[in-house]
């Protein structure tokens, strides 16, 4: 099975993605991750102003199959959270790269972004 892997994003091996826009990164889970989880029913996220650290847990997604920790692709301060996913967690299934985003983070170290998997490397991992 082939999954969408946008070229303008970078990925953690644990299936979180980050899309950089200047000194900010938007974070979510990949299409592969949401497919593996099944129907997502609950999301737990940090609050705006909280710090997240590269490759450390920042939240949880719960599906009908499992509860999975979320890991930060980059370090920084949470500048925004997607409140829509609390009322409609299925957005992560329906549109993981669009309306199903999770956080926006003001980056501490833009170099961390370059250490993530690019789209080709991530595609190789999941295929």
Short mmCIF file of C-alpha atoms in Angstrom, two decimals:
data_model
loop_
_atom_site.label_atom_id
_atom_site.label_comp_id
_atom_site.label_asym_id
_atom_site.label_seq_id
_atom_site.Cartn_x
_atom_site.Cartn_y
_atom_site.Cartn_z
CA UNK A 1 0.00 0.00 0.00
CA UNK A 2 1.27 3.47 -0.86
CA UNK A 3 0.78 6.44 1.45
CA UNK A 4 0.98 10.15 0.78
CA UNK A 5 4.36 11.55 1.88
CA UNK A 6 4.51 15.30 1.20
CA UNK A 7 7.89 16.49 -0.02
CA UNK A 8 7.77 19.75 1.98
CA UNK A 9 7.86 17.96 5.33
CA UNK A 10 10.40 16.05 7.38
CA UNK A 11 9.65 13.01 9.53
CA UNK A 12 10.61 11.15 12.67
CA UNK A 13 10.94 7.37 12.45
CA UNK A 14 8.00 7.26 14.90
CA UNK A 15 5.79 8.79 12.13
CA UNK A 16 5.39 12.40 13.25
CA UNK A 17 5.98 15.10 10.63
CA UNK A 18 7.15 18.70 10.77
CA UNK A 19 6.70 21.40 8.14
CA UNK A 20 8.92 24.44 8.65
CA UNK A 21 7.71 27.97 7.95
CA UNK A 22 10.42 30.43 8.88
CA UNK A 23 11.23 29.95 12.57
CA UNK A 24 8.04 27.95 13.22
CA UNK A 25 7.17 24.32 12.52
CA UNK A 26 3.74 22.75 12.22
CA UNK A 27 3.61 19.17 13.58
CA UNK A 28 1.28 16.24 12.98
CA UNK A 29 1.20 12.49 12.36
CA UNK A 30 1.70 10.86 8.99
CA UNK A 31 -0.90 9.18 6.82
CA UNK A 32 0.89 5.89 7.54
CA UNK A 33 0.57 6.45 11.31
CA UNK A 34 -3.14 7.25 11.21
CA UNK A 35 -3.75 4.19 9.04
CA UNK A 36 -1.89 1.95 11.48
CA UNK A 37 -3.80 3.41 14.43
CA UNK A 38 -7.25 3.08 12.92
CA UNK A 39 -10.08 5.39 13.94
CA UNK A 40 -8.67 8.03 16.29
CA UNK A 41 -11.05 8.86 19.14
CA UNK A 42 -9.01 11.02 21.57
CA UNK A 43 -6.06 13.42 21.47
CA UNK A 44 -4.04 14.82 24.38
CA UNK A 45 -1.71 17.75 23.63
CA UNK A 46 0.37 20.28 25.56
CA UNK A 47 -0.81 23.86 25.95
CA UNK A 48 0.44 26.96 24.16
CA UNK A 49 3.55 28.18 25.97
CA UNK A 50 4.71 24.67 26.93
CA UNK A 51 8.14 23.49 25.82
CA UNK A 52 8.64 20.38 23.70
CA UNK A 53 11.96 18.64 23.12
CA UNK A 54 13.23 16.83 20.04
CA UNK A 55 12.40 13.10 20.12
CA UNK A 56 10.63 13.35 23.50
CA UNK A 57 6.97 12.71 24.19
CA UNK A 58 4.53 15.62 24.02
CA UNK A 59 1.11 14.01 23.91
CA UNK A 60 -1.05 10.99 23.20
CA UNK A 61 -3.44 9.77 20.52
CA UNK A 62 -5.95 7.06 21.31
CA UNK A 63 -7.64 4.97 18.67
CA UNK A 64 -9.99 2.04 18.68
CA UNK A 65 -6.85 -0.16 18.44
CA UNK A 66 -4.25 1.44 20.70
CA UNK A 67 -2.94 4.36 22.73
CA UNK A 68 0.20 5.86 21.22
CA UNK A 69 2.62 8.46 22.48
CA UNK A 70 3.46 11.41 20.26
CA UNK A 71 7.08 12.51 19.89
CA UNK A 72 8.33 15.97 18.98
CA UNK A 73 10.27 16.16 15.73
CA UNK A 74 11.81 19.46 16.88
CA UNK A 75 12.42 21.39 20.10
CA UNK A 76 10.72 24.64 20.91
CA UNK A 77 7.84 26.43 22.53
CA UNK A 78 4.28 25.56 21.55
CA UNK A 79 2.84 28.66 19.90
CA UNK A 80 -0.48 27.14 18.80
CA UNK A 81 -2.50 23.96 19.15
CA UNK A 82 -5.22 22.73 16.83
CA UNK A 83 -8.27 22.90 19.10
CA UNK A 84 -10.39 21.32 16.36
CA UNK A 85 -8.84 17.88 16.98
CA UNK A 86 -10.22 17.77 20.53
CA UNK A 87 -13.82 17.90 19.29
CA UNK A 88 -13.13 16.04 16.04
CA UNK A 89 -10.15 13.69 16.50
CA UNK A 90 -11.13 11.97 13.25
CA UNK A 91 -9.48 14.93 11.48
CA UNK A 92 -6.19 13.07 12.03
CA UNK A 93 -7.59 10.20 9.96
CA UNK A 94 -9.34 12.32 7.36
CA UNK A 95 -6.64 14.95 6.68
CA UNK A 96 -3.39 14.22 8.58
CA UNK A 97 -1.36 16.81 6.61
CA UNK A 98 -4.01 19.53 6.55
CA UNK A 99 -6.86 20.05 9.02
CA UNK A 100 -5.50 17.26 11.25
CA UNK A 101 -2.30 19.07 12.28
CA UNK A 102 -1.54 19.06 16.02
CA UNK A 103 0.87 21.82 17.10
CA UNK A 104 2.85 24.79 15.94
CA UNK A 105 6.21 25.25 17.61
CA UNK A 106 8.59 28.22 17.67
CA UNK A 107 11.88 26.47 16.92
CA UNK A 108 14.77 26.49 19.40
CA UNK A 109 17.23 25.00 16.90
CA UNK A 110 16.42 25.08 13.19
CA UNK A 111 19.25 22.57 12.62
CA UNK A 112 17.13 19.82 14.22
CA UNK A 113 14.82 20.02 11.23
CA UNK A 114 17.69 18.97 8.95
CA UNK A 115 18.34 15.90 11.13
CA UNK A 116 14.88 14.48 10.42
CA UNK A 117 14.08 12.06 7.61
CA UNK A 118 13.30 13.74 4.32
CA UNK A 119 10.30 12.51 2.32
CA UNK A 120 12.33 9.99 0.32
CA UNK A 121 13.96 8.45 3.40
CA UNK A 122 10.61 8.28 5.21
CA UNK A 123 8.94 6.70 2.16
CA UNK A 124 11.70 4.05 2.13
CA UNK A 125 11.02 3.32 5.81
CA UNK A 126 7.30 2.70 5.40
CA UNK A 127 7.27 0.85 2.07
#
